[in-house]
Coordinates of C-alpha atoms and ligand atoms in Angstrom, one line a residue:
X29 CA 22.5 38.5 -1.7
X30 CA 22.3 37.2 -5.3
X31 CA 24.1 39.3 -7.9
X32 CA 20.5 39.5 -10.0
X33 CA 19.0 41.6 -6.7
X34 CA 22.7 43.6 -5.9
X35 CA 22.6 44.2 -9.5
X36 CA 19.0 45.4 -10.1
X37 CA 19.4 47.6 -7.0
X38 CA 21.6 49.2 -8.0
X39 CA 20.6 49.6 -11.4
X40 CA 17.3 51.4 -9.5
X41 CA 20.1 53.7 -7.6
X42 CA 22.0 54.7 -10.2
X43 CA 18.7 55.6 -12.6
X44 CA 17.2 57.7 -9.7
X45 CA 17.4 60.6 -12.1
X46 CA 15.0 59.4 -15.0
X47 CA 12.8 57.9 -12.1
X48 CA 11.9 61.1 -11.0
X49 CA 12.0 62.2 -14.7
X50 CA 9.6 59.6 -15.5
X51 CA 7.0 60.8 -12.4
X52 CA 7.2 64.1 -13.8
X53 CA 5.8 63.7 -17.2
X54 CA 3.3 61.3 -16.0
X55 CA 2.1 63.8 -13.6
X56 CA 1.7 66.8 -16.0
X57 CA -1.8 64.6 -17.4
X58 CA -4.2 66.4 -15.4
X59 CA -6.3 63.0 -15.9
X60 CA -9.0 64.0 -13.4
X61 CA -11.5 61.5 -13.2
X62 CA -14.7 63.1 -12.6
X63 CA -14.2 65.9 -14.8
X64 CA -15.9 65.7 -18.4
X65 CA -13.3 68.4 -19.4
X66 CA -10.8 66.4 -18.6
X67 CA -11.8 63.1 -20.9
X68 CA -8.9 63.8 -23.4
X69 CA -6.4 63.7 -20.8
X70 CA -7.6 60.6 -19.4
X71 CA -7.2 59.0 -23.1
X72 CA -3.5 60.6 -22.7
X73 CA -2.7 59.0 -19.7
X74 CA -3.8 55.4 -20.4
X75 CA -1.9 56.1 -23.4
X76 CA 1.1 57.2 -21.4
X77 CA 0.8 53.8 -19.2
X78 CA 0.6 51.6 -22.4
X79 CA 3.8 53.0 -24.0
X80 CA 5.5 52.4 -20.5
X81 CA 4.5 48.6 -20.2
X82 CA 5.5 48.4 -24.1
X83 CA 9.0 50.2 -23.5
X84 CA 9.8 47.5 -20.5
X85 CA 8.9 44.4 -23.3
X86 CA 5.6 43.8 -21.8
X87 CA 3.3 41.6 -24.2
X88 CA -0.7 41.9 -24.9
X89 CA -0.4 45.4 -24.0
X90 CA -3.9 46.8 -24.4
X91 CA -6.3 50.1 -23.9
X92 CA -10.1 48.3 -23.1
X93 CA -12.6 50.8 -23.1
X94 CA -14.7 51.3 -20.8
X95 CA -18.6 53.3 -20.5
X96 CA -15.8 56.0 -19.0
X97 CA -12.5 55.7 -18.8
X98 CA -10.0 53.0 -20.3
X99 CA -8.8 50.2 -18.6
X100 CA -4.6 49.4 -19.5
X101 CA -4.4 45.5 -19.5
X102 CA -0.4 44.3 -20.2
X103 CA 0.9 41.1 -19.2
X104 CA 4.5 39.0 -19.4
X105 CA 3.7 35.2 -19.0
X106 CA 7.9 34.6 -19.7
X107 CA 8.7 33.1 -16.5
X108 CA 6.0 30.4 -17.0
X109 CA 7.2 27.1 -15.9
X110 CA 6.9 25.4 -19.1
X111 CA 9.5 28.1 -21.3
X112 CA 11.6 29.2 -18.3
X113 CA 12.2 25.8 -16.4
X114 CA 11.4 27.3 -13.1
X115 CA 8.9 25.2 -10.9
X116 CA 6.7 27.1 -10.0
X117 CA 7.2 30.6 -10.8
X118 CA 3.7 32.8 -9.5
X119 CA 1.6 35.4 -11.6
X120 CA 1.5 38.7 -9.7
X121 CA -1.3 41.3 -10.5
X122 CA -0.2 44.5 -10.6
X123 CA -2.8 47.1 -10.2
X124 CA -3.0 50.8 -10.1
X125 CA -4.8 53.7 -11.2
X126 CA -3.7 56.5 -14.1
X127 CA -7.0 59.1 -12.7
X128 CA -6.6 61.6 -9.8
X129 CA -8.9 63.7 -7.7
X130 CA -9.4 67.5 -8.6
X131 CA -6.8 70.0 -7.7
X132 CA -9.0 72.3 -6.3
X133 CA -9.1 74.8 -4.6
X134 CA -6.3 75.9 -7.1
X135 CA -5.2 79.2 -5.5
X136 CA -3.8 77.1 -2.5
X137 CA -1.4 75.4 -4.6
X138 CA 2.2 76.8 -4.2
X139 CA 3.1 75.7 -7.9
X140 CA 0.7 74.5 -10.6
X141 CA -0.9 71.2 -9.5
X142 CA 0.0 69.6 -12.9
X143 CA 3.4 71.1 -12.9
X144 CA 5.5 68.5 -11.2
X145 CA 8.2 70.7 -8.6
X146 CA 10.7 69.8 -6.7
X147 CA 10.7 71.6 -3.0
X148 CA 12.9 69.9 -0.5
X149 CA 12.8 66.5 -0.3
X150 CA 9.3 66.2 -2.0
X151 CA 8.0 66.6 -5.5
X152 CA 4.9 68.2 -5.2
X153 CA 2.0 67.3 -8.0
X154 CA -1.3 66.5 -7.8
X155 CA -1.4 62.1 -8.1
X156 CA 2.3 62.8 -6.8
X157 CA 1.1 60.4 -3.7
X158 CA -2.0 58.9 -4.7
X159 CA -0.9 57.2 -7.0
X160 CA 1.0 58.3 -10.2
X161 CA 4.3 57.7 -7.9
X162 CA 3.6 54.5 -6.5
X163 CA 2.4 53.4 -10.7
X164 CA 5.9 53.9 -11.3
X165 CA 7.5 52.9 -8.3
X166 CA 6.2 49.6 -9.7
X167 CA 7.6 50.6 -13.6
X168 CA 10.8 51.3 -12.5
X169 CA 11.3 48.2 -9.8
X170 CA 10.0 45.7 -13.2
X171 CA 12.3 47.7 -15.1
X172 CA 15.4 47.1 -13.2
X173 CA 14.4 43.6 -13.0
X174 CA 14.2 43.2 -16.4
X175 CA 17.6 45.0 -17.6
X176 CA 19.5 43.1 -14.9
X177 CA 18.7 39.2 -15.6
X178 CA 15.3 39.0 -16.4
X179 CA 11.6 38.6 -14.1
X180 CA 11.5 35.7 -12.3
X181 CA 8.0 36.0 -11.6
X182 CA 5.0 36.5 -14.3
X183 CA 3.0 39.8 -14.4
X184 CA -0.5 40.8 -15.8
X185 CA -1.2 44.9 -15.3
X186 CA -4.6 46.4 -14.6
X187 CA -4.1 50.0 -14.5
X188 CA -7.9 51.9 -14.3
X189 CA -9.1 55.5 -14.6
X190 CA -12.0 55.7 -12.2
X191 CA -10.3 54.8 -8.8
X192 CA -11.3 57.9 -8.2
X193 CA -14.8 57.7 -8.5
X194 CA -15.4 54.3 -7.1
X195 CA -14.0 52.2 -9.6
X196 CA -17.5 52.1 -11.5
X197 CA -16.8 50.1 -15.2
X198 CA -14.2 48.0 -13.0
X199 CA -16.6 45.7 -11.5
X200 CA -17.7 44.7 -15.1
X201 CA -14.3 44.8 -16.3
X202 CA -13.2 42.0 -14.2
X203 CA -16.5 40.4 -14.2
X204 CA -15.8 40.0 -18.2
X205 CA -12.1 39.1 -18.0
X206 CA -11.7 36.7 -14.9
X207 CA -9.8 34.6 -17.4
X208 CA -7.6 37.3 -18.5
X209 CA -7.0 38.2 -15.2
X210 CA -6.4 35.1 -13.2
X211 CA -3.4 35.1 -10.9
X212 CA -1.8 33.7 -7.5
X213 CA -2.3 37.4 -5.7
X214 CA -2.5 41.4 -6.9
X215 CA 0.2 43.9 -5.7
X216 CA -2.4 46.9 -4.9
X217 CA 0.3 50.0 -3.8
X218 CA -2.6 52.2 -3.5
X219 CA -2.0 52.8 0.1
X220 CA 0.4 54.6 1.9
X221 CA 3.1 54.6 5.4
X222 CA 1.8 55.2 8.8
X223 CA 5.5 57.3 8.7
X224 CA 8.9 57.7 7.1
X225 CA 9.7 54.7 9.6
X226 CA 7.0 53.0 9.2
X227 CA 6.6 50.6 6.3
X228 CA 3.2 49.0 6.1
X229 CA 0.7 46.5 4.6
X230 CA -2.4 47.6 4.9
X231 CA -4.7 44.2 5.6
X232 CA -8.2 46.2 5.6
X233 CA -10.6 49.2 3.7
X234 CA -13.1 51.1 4.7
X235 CA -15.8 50.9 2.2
X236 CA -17.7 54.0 0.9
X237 CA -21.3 55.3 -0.2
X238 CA -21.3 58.5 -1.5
X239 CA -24.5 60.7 -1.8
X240 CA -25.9 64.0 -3.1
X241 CA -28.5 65.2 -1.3
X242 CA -31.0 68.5 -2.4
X243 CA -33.1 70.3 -0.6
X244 CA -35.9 72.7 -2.2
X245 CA -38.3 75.4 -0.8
X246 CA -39.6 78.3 -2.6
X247 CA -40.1 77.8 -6.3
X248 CA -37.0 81.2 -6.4
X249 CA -34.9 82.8 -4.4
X250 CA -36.6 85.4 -1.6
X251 CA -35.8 88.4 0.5
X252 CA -34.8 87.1 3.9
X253 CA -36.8 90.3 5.2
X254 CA -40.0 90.0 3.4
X255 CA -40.2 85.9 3.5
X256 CA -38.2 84.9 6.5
X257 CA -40.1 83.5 9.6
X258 CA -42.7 82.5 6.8
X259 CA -41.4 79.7 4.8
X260 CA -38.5 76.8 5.7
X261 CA -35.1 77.8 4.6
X262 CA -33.6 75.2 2.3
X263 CA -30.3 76.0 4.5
X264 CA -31.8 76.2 7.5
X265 CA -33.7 72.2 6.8
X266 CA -30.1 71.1 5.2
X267 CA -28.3 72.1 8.3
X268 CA -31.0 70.6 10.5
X269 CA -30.7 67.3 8.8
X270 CA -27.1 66.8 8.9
X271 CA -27.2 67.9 12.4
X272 CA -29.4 64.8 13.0
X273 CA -27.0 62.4 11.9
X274 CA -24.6 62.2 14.6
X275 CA -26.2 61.6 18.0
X276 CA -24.2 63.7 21.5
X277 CA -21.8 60.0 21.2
X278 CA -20.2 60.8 17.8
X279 CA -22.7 57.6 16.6
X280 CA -24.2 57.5 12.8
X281 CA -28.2 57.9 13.7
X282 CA -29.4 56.2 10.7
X283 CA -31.5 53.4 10.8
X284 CA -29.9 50.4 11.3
X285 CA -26.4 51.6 10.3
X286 CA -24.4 49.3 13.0
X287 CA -26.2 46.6 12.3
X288 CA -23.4 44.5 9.9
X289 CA -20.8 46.0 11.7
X290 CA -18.3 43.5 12.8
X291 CA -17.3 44.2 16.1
X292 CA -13.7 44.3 17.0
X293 CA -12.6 41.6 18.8
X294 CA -10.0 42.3 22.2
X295 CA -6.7 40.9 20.2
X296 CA -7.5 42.9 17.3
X297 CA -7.8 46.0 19.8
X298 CA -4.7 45.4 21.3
X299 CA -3.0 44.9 17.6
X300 CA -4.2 48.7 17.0
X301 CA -3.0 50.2 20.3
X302 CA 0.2 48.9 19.6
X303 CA 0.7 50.8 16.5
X304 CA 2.8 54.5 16.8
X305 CA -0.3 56.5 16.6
X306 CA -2.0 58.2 19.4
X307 CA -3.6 61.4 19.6
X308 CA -0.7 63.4 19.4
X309 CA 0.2 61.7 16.4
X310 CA -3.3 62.6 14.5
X311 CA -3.5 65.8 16.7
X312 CA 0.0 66.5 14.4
X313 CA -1.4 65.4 11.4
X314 CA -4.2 67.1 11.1
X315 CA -3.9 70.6 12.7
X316 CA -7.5 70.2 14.7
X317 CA -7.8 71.9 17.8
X318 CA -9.1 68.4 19.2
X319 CA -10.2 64.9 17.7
X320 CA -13.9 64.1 17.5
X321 CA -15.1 60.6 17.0
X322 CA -17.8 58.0 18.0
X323 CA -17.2 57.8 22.0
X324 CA -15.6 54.2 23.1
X325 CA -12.9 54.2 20.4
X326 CA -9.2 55.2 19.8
X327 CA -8.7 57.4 17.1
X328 CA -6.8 54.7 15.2
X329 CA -10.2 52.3 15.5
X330 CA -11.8 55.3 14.8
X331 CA -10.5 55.9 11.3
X332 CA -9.7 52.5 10.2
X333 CA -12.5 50.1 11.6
X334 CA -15.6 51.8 12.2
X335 CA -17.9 53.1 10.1
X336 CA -18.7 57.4 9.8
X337 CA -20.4 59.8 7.9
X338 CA -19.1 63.3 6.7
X339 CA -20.1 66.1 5.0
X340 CA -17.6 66.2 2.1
X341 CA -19.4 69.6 0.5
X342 CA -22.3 72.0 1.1
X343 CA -23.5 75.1 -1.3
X344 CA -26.5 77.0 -0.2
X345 CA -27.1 81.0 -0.9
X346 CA -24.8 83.4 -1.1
X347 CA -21.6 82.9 -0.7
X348 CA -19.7 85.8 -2.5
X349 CA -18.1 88.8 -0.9
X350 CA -20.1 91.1 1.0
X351 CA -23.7 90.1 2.0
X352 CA -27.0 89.8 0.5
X353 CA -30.2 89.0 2.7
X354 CA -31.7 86.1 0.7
X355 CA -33.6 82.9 1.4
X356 CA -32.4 80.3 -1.2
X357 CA -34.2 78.5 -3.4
X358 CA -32.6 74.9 -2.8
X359 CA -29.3 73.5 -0.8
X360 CA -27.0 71.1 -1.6
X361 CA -24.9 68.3 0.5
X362 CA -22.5 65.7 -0.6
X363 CA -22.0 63.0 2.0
X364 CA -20.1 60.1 2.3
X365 CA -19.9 57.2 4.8
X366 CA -16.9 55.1 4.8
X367 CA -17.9 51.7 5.7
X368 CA -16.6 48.5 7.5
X369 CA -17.2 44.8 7.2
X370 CA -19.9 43.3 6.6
X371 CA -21.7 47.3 5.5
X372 CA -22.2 47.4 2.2
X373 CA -23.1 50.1 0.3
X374 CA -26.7 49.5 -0.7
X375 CA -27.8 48.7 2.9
X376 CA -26.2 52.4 3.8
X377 CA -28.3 54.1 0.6
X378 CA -31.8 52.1 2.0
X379 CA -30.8 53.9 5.9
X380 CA -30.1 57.2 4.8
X381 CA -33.3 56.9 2.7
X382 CA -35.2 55.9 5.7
X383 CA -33.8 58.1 8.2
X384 CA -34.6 61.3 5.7
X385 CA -38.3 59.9 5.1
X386 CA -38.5 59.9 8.8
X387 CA -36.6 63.0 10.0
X388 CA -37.0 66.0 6.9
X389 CA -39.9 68.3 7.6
X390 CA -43.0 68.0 5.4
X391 CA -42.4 71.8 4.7
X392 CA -39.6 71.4 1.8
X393 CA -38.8 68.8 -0.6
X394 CA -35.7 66.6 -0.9
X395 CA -33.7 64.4 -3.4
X396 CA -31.1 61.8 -2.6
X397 CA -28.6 61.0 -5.4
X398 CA -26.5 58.0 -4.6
X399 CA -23.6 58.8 -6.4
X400 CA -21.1 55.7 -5.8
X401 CA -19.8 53.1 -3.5
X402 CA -17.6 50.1 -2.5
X403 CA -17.3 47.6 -0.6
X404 CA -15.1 47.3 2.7
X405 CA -12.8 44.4 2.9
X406 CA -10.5 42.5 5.1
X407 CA -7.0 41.1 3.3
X408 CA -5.5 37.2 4.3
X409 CA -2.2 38.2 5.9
X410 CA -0.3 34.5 5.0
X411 CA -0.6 34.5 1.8
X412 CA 3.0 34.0 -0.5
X413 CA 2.8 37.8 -1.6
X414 CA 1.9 38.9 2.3
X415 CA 5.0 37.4 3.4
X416 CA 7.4 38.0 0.5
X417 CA 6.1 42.2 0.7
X418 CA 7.0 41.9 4.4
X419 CA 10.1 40.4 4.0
X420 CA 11.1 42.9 1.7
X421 CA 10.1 46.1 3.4
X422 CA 12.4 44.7 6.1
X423 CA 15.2 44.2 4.0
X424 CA 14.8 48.2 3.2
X425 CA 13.9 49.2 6.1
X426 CA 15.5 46.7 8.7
X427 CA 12.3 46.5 10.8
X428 CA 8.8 44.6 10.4
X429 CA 6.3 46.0 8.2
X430 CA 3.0 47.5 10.2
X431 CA 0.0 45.9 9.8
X432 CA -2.9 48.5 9.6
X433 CA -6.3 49.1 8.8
X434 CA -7.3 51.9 6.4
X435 CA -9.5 54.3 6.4
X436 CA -9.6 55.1 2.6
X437 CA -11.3 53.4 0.6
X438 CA -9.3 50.8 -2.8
X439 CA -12.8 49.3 -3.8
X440 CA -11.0 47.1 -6.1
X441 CA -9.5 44.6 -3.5
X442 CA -13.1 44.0 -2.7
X443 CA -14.3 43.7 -5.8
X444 CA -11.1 40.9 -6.9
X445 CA -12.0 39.3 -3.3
X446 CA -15.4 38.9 -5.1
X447 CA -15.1 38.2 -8.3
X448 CA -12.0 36.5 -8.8
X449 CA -11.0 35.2 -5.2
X450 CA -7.5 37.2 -5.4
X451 CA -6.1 38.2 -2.5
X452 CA -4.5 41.7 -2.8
X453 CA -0.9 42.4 -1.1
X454 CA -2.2 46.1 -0.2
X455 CA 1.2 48.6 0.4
X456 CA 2.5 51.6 -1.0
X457 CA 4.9 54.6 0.2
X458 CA 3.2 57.6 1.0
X459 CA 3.0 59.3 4.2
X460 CA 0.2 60.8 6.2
X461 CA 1.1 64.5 5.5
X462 CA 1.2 63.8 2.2
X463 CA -1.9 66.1 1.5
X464 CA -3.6 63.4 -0.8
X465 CA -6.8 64.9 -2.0
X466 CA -5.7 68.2 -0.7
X467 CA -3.5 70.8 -2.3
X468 CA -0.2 70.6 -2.2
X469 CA -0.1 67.1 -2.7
X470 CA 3.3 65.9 -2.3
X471 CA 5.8 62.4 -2.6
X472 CA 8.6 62.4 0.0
X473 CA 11.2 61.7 -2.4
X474 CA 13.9 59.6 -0.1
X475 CA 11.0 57.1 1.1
X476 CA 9.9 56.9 -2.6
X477 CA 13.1 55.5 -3.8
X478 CA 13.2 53.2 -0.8
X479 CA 10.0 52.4 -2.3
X480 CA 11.2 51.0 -5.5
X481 CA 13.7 48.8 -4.1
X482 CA 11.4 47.4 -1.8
X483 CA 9.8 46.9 -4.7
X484 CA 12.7 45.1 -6.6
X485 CA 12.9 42.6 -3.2
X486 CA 9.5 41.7 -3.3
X487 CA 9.6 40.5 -6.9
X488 CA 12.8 38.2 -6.3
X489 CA 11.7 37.5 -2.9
X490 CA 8.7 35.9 -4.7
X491 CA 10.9 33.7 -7.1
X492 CA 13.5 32.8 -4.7
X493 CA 13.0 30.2 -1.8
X494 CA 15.5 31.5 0.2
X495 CA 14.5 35.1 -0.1
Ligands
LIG501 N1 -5.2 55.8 -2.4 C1 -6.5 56.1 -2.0 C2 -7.0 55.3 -0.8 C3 -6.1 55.5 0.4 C4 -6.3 56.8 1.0 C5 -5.3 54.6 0.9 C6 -5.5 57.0 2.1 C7 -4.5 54.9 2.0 C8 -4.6 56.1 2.6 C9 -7.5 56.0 -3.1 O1 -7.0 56.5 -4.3 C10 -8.7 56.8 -2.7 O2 -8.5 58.0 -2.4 N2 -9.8 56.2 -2.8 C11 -11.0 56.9 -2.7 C12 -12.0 55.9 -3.1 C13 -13.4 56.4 -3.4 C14 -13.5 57.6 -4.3 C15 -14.2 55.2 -3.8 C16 -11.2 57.3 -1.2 O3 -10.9 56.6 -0.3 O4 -11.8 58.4 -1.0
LIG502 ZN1 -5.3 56.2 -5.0

C-alpha cells in the first residue's frame, strides 16, 4: 500500500470523531425541499456545503441560483496534467444533494428529526441516510486526501437542493453549464447497500412520474343520510379509480404503459437471482404480512426493473376522531409510477390521462396535476470509475461489490447520460432498514466509516495504475 493511502486512512480513522461531528451539524438544517417554510434553511444549507468545499481549499466555489433552490458548484483542477506532471490524471464529478424529504409524521420520531442522536450504532436524523451522510462521506474521504499528500485526481462538485422533488432547475442547470461541468465520470453516492455485507454499485434507476389527482362532486360537503344513494361520492369514485389500475396480475392497466418496457433478457435474470435477496429478505425488511407484485417476477425484478404505480397519499372526508356522517365535497390522490427503460415520464402522464378519460364516471369531475418526473436509466459498468469504485469497496470489504438495479429513483444520472454524456459511478452506504423517507431515519455508523475509506481508495485507485 502506498504510504499516501496508509496515511490518509488513517488520518480518516483517527478523525472519526469530527466526522460524525461534522454529520451532525449538517443535519440540524431541516432543508426540506418541498416545503416553502423551509426556503431559509435551504439557503443555510447550500451555505453550509460552500464553506465545507472552501475549508478543504477547493477553488471556484459558488452558490448558482436556481427558480428554487441553489445549486453549490466547487471545483479543484490541481492535479491537471500540465501543473502537476501526472499523465493523465481524470476529473471526477462529485454529486450530491443538501435537501431532504419531510420528517413527517413527527410524533413517530423517537428524537427530534433535525436533532442528530446517537442510539446504538446509528445516528438517527432525518437526511442521516439519504444523503447528508454520504455528502460528507465524500468531504471527509477528499479531506483526508488532501492533508495527507495532496488529490491525485481533479474534482468539480454539484451539490443540488431539489433531489427531492425531481431534480427540477437541474436539467437547465446542466443544460447551461456543460462546459463547467465536463468530466471523465460523476461519483453519484445517492444510493445505498443491499446489507452491512453487501457493498454495491448500483448500475440502474427506476424513473418516476408523480401525479395529483382530484376528484369533485357536490358543489359542498353533504349529510351521508340525506344525500347518500343520490349523488357519486368523491371517495367512493377515487377509490374506484385506483382500484382500476392494477388488474387480478399485479399489472399497471393504463393504456399502453408496457409498451417501452425493455424486457429483461435470461442473463440479466439470472444476474438478479443471484443476489442475497429473496422473499425472506424483503419479507424482513418490510414487516408485510406477504409481498404483492406484478405476477411472473421475483420481488428483486419486481422493485428494481419493472415499472409500478402506488398510491403515495389519499385525503377524502373526515378523518378526525370520532365520526361524522358526511359525503365530501372532493378527494385527493397522489400517485407515482416508478419507471424503467425506455418509459419516460411524459408517455406515463398521456396513459394515465387516457385511462382516466376512459374509466372515471361522467357523474363527478376530475383534475390531474403532473407534479414531476425522471427519467430511468441504465449505467456502463467498464468504465475507469466502475472499476476503480469496485476495486475499492473490495479493498474495505474483502469481497466484490453487488451489482444491482434500483428501485428509487437519482433522476440526475439520466439527465448527465443526456445532456452531458457522463457516465455516473452510482454507490453509496446505506442499508435497507435505514428508514429513508420514513421516520426514524437512521446511518449505521460502523458501515459509514467503512464508507469513507472506501471512499479514500477510490480516489487513489483512480490515480494510481497499480491500484
Ligand atoms: N437516495 C434516493 C434514491 C434511492 C432510494 C436510492 C433508495 C437507493 C435506494 C433519492 O434521494 C430519492 O429518494 N429519490 C427520489 C426521487 C424522486 C423524488 C424524483 C425517490 O426515489 O423517491
Ligand atoms: Zn437521496
Amino acid at each position: 500500500m502506498s504510504d499516501q493511502r496508509q496515511a490518509a486512512l488513517e488520518y480518516a480513522r483517527q478523525n472519526k470523531e469530527q466526522s460524525l461531528k461534522l454529520l451532525e451539524t449538517f443535519l440540524s438544517i431541516p432543508s426540506v425541499s418541498t416545503d416553502p417554510s423551509h426556503l431559509p434553511d435551504m439557503q443555510d444549507a447550500a451555505n453550509w456545503v460552500a464553506s465545507q468545499l472552501r475549508d478543504l481549499g477547493m477553488q471556484k466555489v459558488e452558490i448558482y441560483p436556481t427558480a428554487r433552490h441553489p445549486v453549490v458548484y466547487a471545483e479543484w483542477l490541481g492535479a491537471h496534467p500540465q501543473t502537476a506532471g501526472a499523465r493523465s490524471a481524470p476529473t471526477v464529478l462529485i454529486y450530491g444533494h443538501y435537501d431532504v424529504q419531510p420528517a413527517d409524521p413527527l410524533d413517530l420520531w423517537q428524537s427530534g428529526p433535525f436533532e442528530p442522536t446517537v442510539r446504538g450504532e446509528s445516528l438517527y436524523a432525518r437526511g442521516a441516510s439519504d444523503m447528508k451522510g454520504q455528502v460528507v462521506a465524500a468531504l471527509k474521504a477528499v479531506e483526508a486526501i488532501v492533508r495527507n499528500g495532496g488529490l491525485p485526481v481533479n474534482l468539480k462538485w454539484l451539490i443540488e437542493g431539489e433531489e427531492e422533488i425531481g431534480s427540477p432547475s437541474l436539467e437547465a442547470f446542466i443544460a447551461d453549464h456543460k462546459e463547467l461541468l465536463a468530466s471523465d465520470f460523476a461519483l453519484n453516492p445517492d444510493s445505498g447497500m443491499i446489507g452491512q455485507n453487501y457493498p454495491t454499485i448500483t448500475n440502474s434507476l427506476r424513473g418516476l412520474a408523480y401525479f395529483e389527482l382530484r376528484v369533485y362532486g357536490p358543489a359542498s360537503d353533504l349529510h351521508s343520510g340525506i344525500y347518500g344513494g343520490v349523488v357519486h361520492n368523491p371517495a367512493n369514485a377515487l377509490a374506484e379509480l385506483i382500484a382500476g389500475m392494477h388488474d387480478a396480475e399485479g399489472r399497471v392497466t393504463l393504456p399502453g404503459f408496457y409498451d417501452k418496457v425493455r424486457p429483461l433478457s435470461a442473463e440479466e435474470r439470472a444476474e438478479m437471482a443471484r443476489l442475497p435477496m429473496d422473499e425472506k429478505h424483503y419479507l424482513e425488511q418490510t414487516g408485510a404480512p406477504a409481498l404483492y407484485g406484478e405476477a411472473g417476477y421475483s420481488p428483486v425484478e419486481r422493485s428494481g426493473a419493472r415499472p409500478t404505480l402506488d398510491v403515495n397519499g389519499l385525503l377524502a372526508g373526515f378523518t378526525g376522531e370520532g365520526s361524522k356522517t358526511v359525503i365530501p365535497a372532493w378527494a385527493m390522490a397522489k400517485i407515482s409510477t416508478r419507471l424503467v427503460p425506455d418509459q419516460n415520464p411524459a408517455d406515463v402522464a398521456g396513459q394515465l390521462r387516457r385511462y382516466l378519460e376512459q374509466s372515471a364516471s361522467k357523474d363527478i369531475r376530475w383534475e390531474l396535476i403532473e407534479m414531476h418526473g425522471g427519467a430511468p436509466s441504465i449505467s456502463d459498468r467498464n468504465n475507469a470509475g466502475v472499476r476503480a469504485m469496485g476495486k475499492a469497496l473490495e479493498s474495505v470489504w474483502g469481497v466484490q461489490p453487488y451489482f444491482r438495479r434500483e428501485g428509487g429513483s437519482i433522476p440526475v444520472v439520466g439527465q448527465m447520460q443526456r445532456l452531458l454524456a457522463l457516465e455516473s459511478v452510482v454507490t453509496g452506504f446505506g442499508l435497507p432498514d435505514d428508514n429513508v423517507h420514513a421516520p426514524n431515519e437512521k446511518l449505521h455508523l460502523p458501515t459509514w466509516y467503512r464508507g469513507i475509506e472506501a471512499f479514500i481508495h477510490f480516489f487513489l485507485n483512480l490515480a494510481s495504475k497499480t491500484g
